[in-house]
Coordinates of N, CA and C in Angstrom, one line a residue:
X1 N 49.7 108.0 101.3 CA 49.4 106.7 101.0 C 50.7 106.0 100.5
X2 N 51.0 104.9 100.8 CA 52.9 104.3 100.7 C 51.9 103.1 99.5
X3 N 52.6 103.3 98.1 CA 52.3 102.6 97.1 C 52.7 101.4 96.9
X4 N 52.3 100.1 96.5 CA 53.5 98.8 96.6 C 54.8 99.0 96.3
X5 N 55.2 99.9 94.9 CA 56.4 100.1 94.6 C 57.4 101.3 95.2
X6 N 56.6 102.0 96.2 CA 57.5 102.6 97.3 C 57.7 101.3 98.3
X7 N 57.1 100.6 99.0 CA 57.0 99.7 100.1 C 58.4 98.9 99.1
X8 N 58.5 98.2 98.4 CA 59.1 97.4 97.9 C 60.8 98.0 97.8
X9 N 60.9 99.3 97.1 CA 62.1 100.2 97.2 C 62.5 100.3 98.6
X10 N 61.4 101.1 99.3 CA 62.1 100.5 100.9 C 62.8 99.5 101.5
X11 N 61.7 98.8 101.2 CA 62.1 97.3 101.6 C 63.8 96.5 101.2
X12 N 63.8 97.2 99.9 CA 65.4 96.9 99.1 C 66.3 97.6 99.8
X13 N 66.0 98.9 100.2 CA 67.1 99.6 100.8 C 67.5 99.3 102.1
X14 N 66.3 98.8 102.9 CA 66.7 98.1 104.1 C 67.2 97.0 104.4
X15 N 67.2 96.3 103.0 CA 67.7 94.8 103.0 C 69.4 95.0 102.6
X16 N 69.1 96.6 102.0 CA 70.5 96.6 101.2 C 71.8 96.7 102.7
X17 N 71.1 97.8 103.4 CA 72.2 98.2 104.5 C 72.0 97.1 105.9
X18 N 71.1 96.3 105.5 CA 71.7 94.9 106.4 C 72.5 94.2 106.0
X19 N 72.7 94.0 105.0 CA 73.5 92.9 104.4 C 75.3 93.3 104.4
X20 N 75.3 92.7 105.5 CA 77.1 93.2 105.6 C 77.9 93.1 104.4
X21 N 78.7 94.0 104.3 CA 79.4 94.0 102.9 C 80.5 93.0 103.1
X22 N 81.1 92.5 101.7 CA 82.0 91.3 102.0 C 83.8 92.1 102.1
X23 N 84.1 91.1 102.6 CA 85.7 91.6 103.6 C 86.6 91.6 102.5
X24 N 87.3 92.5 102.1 CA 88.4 92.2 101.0 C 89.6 91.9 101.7
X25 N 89.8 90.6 100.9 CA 91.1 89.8 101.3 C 92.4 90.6 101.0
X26 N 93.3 90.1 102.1 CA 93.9 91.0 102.2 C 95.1 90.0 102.1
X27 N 97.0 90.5 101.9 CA 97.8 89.6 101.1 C 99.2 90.2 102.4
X28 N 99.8 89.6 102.9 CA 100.9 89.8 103.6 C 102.5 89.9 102.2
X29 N 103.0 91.0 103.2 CA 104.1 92.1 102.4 C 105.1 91.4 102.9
X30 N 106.5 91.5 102.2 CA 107.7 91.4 103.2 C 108.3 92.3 104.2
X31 N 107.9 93.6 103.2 CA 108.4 95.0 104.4 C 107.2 95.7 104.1
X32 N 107.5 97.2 104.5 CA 107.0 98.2 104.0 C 107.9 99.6 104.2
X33 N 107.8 100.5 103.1 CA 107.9 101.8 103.7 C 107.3 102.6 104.4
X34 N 108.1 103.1 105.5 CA 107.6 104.2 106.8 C 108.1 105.8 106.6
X35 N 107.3 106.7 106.7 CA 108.1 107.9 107.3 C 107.8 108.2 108.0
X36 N 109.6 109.2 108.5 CA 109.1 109.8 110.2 C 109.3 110.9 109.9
X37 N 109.1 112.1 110.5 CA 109.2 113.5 110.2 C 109.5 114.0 112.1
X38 N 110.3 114.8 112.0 CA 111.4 115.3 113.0 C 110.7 116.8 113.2
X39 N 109.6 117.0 114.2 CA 109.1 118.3 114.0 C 109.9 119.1 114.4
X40 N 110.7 119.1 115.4 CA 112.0 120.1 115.5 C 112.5 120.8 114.7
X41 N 113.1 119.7 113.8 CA 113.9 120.1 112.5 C 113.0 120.4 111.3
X42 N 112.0 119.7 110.8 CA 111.7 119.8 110.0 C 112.0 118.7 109.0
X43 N 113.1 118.1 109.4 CA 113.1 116.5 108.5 C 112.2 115.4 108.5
X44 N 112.2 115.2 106.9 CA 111.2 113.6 106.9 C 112.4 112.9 106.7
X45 N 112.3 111.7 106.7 CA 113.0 110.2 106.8 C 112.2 109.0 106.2
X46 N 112.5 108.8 104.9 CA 111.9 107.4 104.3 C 112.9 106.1 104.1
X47 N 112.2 105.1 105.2 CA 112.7 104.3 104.8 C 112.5 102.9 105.0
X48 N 112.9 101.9 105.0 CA 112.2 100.8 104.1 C 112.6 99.7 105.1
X49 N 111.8 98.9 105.5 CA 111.8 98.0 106.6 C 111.0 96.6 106.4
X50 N 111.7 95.4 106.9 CA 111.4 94.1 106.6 C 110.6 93.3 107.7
X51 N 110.2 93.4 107.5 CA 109.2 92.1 108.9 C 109.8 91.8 110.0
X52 N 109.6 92.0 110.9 CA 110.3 91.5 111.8 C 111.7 92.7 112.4
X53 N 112.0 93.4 111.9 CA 113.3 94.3 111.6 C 112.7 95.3 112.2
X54 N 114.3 96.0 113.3 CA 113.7 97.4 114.0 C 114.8 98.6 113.4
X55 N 113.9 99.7 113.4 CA 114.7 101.1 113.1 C 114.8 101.7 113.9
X56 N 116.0 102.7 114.0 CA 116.4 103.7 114.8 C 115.8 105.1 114.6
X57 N 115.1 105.5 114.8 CA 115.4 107.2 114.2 C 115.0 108.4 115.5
X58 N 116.3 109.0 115.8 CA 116.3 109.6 116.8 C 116.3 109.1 117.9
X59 N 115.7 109.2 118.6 CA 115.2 108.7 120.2 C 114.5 107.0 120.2
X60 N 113.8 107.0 119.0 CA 112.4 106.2 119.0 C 113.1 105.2 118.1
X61 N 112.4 103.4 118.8 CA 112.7 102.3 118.4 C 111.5 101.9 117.4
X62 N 112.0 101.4 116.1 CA 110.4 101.3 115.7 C 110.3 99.3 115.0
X63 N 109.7 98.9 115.6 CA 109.3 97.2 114.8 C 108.4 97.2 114.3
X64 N 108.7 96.6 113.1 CA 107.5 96.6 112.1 C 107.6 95.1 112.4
X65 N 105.8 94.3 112.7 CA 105.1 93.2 112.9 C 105.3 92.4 111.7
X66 N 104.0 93.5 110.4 CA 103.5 92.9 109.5 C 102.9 94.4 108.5
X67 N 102.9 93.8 107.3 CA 102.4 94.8 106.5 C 101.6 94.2 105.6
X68 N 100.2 94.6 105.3 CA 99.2 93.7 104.8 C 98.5 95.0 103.5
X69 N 98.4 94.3 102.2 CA 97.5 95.2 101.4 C 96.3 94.6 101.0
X70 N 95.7 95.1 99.9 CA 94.8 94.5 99.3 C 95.1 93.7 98.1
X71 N 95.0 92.3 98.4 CA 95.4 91.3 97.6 C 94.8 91.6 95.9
X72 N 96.0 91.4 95.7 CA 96.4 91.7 94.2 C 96.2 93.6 93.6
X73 N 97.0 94.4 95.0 CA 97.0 95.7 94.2 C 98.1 95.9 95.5
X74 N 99.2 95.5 95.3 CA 100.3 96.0 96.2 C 100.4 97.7 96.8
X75 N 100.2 98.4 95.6 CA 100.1 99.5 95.7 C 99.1 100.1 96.4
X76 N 98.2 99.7 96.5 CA 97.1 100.1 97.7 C 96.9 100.2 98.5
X77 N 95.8 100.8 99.4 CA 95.5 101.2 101.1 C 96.7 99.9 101.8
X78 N 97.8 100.4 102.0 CA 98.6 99.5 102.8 C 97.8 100.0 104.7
X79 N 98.4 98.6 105.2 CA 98.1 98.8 107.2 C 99.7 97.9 107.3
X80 N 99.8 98.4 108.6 CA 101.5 98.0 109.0 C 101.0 97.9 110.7
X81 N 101.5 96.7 111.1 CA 101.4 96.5 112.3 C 102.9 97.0 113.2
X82 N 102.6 98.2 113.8 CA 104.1 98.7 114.5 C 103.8 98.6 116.3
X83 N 105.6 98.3 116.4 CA 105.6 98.6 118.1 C 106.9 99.4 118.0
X84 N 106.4 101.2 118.8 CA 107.4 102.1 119.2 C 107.9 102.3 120.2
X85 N 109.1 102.6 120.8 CA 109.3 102.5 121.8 C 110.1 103.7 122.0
X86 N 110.6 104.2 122.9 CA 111.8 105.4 123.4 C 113.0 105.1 124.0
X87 N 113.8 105.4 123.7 CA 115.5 105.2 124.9 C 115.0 105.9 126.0
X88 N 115.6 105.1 126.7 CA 115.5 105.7 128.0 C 113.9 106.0 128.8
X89 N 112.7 105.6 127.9 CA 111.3 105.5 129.0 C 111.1 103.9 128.7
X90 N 110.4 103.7 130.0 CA 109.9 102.3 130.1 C 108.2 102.4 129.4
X91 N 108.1 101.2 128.9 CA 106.8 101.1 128.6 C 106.9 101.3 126.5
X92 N 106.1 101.2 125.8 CA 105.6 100.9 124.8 C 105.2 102.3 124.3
X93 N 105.4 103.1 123.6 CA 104.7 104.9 122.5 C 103.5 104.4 122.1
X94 N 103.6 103.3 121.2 CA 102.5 103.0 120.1 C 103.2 101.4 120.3
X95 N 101.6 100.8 120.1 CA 101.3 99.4 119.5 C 100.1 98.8 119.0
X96 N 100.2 99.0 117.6 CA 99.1 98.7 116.5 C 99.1 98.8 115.0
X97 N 98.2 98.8 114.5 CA 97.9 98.9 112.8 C 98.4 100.6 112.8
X98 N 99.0 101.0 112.2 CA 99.1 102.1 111.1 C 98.2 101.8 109.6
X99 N 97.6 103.1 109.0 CA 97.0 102.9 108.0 C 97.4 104.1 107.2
X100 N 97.8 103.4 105.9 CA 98.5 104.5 105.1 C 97.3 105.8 104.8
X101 N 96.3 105.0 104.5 CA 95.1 106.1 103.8 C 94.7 106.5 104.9
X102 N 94.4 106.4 106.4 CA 94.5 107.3 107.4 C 94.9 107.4 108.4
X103 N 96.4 108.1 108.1 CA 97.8 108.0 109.5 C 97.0 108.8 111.1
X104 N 96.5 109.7 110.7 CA 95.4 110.0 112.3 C 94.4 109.2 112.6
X105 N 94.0 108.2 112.6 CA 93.2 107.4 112.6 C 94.0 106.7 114.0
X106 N 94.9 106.0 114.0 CA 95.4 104.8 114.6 C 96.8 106.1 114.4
X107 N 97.6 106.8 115.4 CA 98.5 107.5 115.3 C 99.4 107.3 117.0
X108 N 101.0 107.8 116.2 CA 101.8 107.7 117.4 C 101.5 109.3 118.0
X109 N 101.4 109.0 119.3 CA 101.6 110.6 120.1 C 102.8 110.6 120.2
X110 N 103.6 111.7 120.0 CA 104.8 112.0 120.6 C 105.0 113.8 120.2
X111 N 106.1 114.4 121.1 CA 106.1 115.5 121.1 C 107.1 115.9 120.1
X112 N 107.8 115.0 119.5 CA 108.7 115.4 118.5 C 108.8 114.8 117.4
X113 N 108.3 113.4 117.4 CA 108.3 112.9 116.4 C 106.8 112.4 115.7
X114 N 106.8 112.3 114.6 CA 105.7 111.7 113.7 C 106.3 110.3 113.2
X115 N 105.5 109.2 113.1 CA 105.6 108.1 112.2 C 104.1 107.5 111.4
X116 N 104.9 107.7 109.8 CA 103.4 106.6 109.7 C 103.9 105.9 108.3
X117 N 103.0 104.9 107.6 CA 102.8 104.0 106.7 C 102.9 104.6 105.8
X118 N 103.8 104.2 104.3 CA 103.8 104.9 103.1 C 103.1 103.8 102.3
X119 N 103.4 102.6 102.3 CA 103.4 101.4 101.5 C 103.5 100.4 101.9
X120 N 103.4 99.0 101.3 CA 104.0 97.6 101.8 C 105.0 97.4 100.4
X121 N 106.0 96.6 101.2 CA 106.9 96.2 99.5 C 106.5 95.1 99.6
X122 N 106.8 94.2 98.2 CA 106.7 92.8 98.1 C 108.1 92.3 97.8
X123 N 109.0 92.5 97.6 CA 110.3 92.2 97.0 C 111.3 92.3 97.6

Protein backbone atom coordinates (compact mmCIF):
# COMPACT_ATOMS: atom_id res chain seq x y z
CA UNK A 1 0.00 0.00 0.00
CA UNK A 2 1.92 3.51 -1.20
CA UNK A 3 1.09 5.95 1.83
CA UNK A 4 0.37 9.76 1.04
CA UNK A 5 3.82 10.63 2.37
CA UNK A 6 5.58 8.05 0.24
CA UNK A 7 3.38 9.30 -2.92
CA UNK A 8 4.41 12.90 -2.06
CA UNK A 9 8.48 11.94 -1.52
CA UNK A 10 8.05 10.44 -4.90
CA UNK A 11 6.45 12.95 -6.38
CA UNK A 12 9.42 15.45 -5.07
CA UNK A 13 11.97 13.27 -6.43
CA UNK A 14 10.51 13.28 -9.81
CA UNK A 15 9.88 16.84 -9.81
CA UNK A 16 13.44 17.05 -8.53
CA UNK A 17 15.25 15.26 -11.69
CA UNK A 18 12.95 17.25 -14.06
CA UNK A 19 13.88 20.36 -13.19
CA UNK A 20 17.00 21.14 -15.22
CA UNK A 21 19.73 22.31 -13.21
CA UNK A 22 20.78 26.02 -13.70
CA UNK A 23 23.93 26.75 -16.20
CA UNK A 24 26.95 28.20 -14.42
CA UNK A 25 28.10 31.24 -15.96
CA UNK A 26 30.97 31.09 -17.38
CA UNK A 27 33.82 34.18 -17.72
CA UNK A 28 36.33 34.44 -20.90
CA UNK A 29 40.36 34.26 -20.12
CA UNK A 30 42.99 36.06 -22.08
CA UNK A 31 45.18 32.89 -22.49
CA UNK A 32 45.52 29.74 -20.96
CA UNK A 33 48.06 27.20 -20.06
CA UNK A 34 48.54 23.94 -22.26
CA UNK A 35 50.70 20.84 -21.97
CA UNK A 36 52.05 18.66 -24.55
CA UNK A 37 53.86 15.57 -23.65
CA UNK A 38 56.22 13.93 -26.41
CA UNK A 39 55.53 10.18 -26.07
CA UNK A 40 58.69 9.28 -27.80
CA UNK A 41 60.74 11.14 -25.58
CA UNK A 42 59.04 11.30 -22.61
CA UNK A 43 58.93 15.23 -22.46
CA UNK A 44 56.08 17.43 -21.17
CA UNK A 45 56.05 21.10 -22.35
CA UNK A 46 54.13 23.78 -20.43
CA UNK A 47 53.29 26.64 -21.88
CA UNK A 48 51.26 29.61 -21.88
CA UNK A 49 49.21 30.92 -24.72
CA UNK A 50 47.06 34.11 -25.57
CA UNK A 51 43.80 34.12 -27.55
CA UNK A 52 44.15 34.05 -30.70
CA UNK A 53 48.13 32.97 -30.75
CA UNK A 54 49.57 29.71 -32.34
CA UNK A 55 52.33 27.29 -30.83
CA UNK A 56 54.84 25.20 -32.34
CA UNK A 57 55.65 22.08 -30.60
CA UNK A 58 57.23 19.48 -32.69
CA UNK A 59 55.39 18.68 -35.81
CA UNK A 60 51.94 20.07 -34.56
CA UNK A 61 50.44 23.65 -34.95
CA UNK A 62 48.35 24.48 -32.06
CA UNK A 63 45.51 27.83 -31.93
CA UNK A 64 44.05 28.48 -28.99
CA UNK A 65 40.24 30.12 -29.85
CA UNK A 66 39.18 30.91 -26.36
CA UNK A 67 39.57 29.83 -22.84
CA UNK A 68 36.53 30.10 -20.57
CA UNK A 69 36.22 29.26 -16.64
CA UNK A 70 33.76 29.49 -14.01
CA UNK A 71 33.09 32.98 -13.46
CA UNK A 72 34.57 34.20 -10.41
CA UNK A 73 36.96 31.07 -9.62
CA UNK A 74 39.77 31.52 -12.35
CA UNK A 75 41.32 28.62 -11.02
CA UNK A 76 38.69 26.18 -11.90
CA UNK A 77 37.39 23.45 -14.31
CA UNK A 78 39.00 25.53 -17.15
CA UNK A 79 37.63 24.49 -21.26
CA UNK A 80 39.94 25.92 -24.08
CA UNK A 81 38.68 26.03 -27.56
CA UNK A 82 41.76 24.49 -29.79
CA UNK A 83 42.50 24.01 -33.56
CA UNK A 84 45.63 21.42 -34.23
CA UNK A 85 47.12 20.92 -37.07
CA UNK A 86 50.41 19.01 -38.59
CA UNK A 87 53.28 20.16 -41.07
CA UNK A 88 53.16 18.65 -43.86
CA UNK A 89 49.30 16.73 -43.65
CA UNK A 90 46.41 18.48 -45.07
CA UNK A 91 43.33 18.75 -43.05
CA UNK A 92 42.74 19.72 -39.26
CA UNK A 93 44.15 16.80 -35.91
CA UNK A 94 41.68 18.33 -33.54
CA UNK A 95 39.00 21.01 -33.49
CA UNK A 96 37.16 21.77 -30.28
CA UNK A 97 36.73 22.44 -26.42
CA UNK A 98 39.59 20.74 -24.43
CA UNK A 99 38.53 20.28 -20.73
CA UNK A 100 40.99 20.51 -18.03
CA UNK A 101 39.03 18.22 -15.52
CA UNK A 102 38.52 15.67 -18.41
CA UNK A 103 41.47 15.77 -21.10
CA UNK A 104 39.93 12.14 -22.53
CA UNK A 105 36.75 13.38 -22.91
CA UNK A 106 37.10 15.80 -25.96
CA UNK A 107 40.98 14.52 -26.83
CA UNK A 108 43.64 14.92 -29.67
CA UNK A 109 44.49 11.54 -31.39
CA UNK A 110 47.86 11.49 -32.50
CA UNK A 111 50.59 8.82 -32.42
CA UNK A 112 53.22 10.92 -30.80
CA UNK A 113 51.96 13.62 -29.36
CA UNK A 114 49.47 14.49 -26.34
CA UNK A 115 47.90 17.99 -25.78
CA UNK A 116 45.62 19.18 -23.18
CA UNK A 117 44.30 22.13 -20.91
CA UNK A 118 46.06 23.01 -17.66
CA UNK A 119 44.31 26.41 -16.84
CA UNK A 120 42.94 29.75 -18.25
CA UNK A 121 45.07 32.89 -17.20
CA UNK A 122 43.49 36.22 -16.69
CA UNK A 123 46.45 38.55 -16.87
Amino acid sequence: MITPMRSVSAALVALALATPLAAQQASNATGAVLRALDKTSGQTTDFEMRAGQAFRMGSLQIVMKECRYPAGNPSGNAYAALEISENGKEGVLFSGWMIASAPALSALEHQRYDVWVIRCTTS
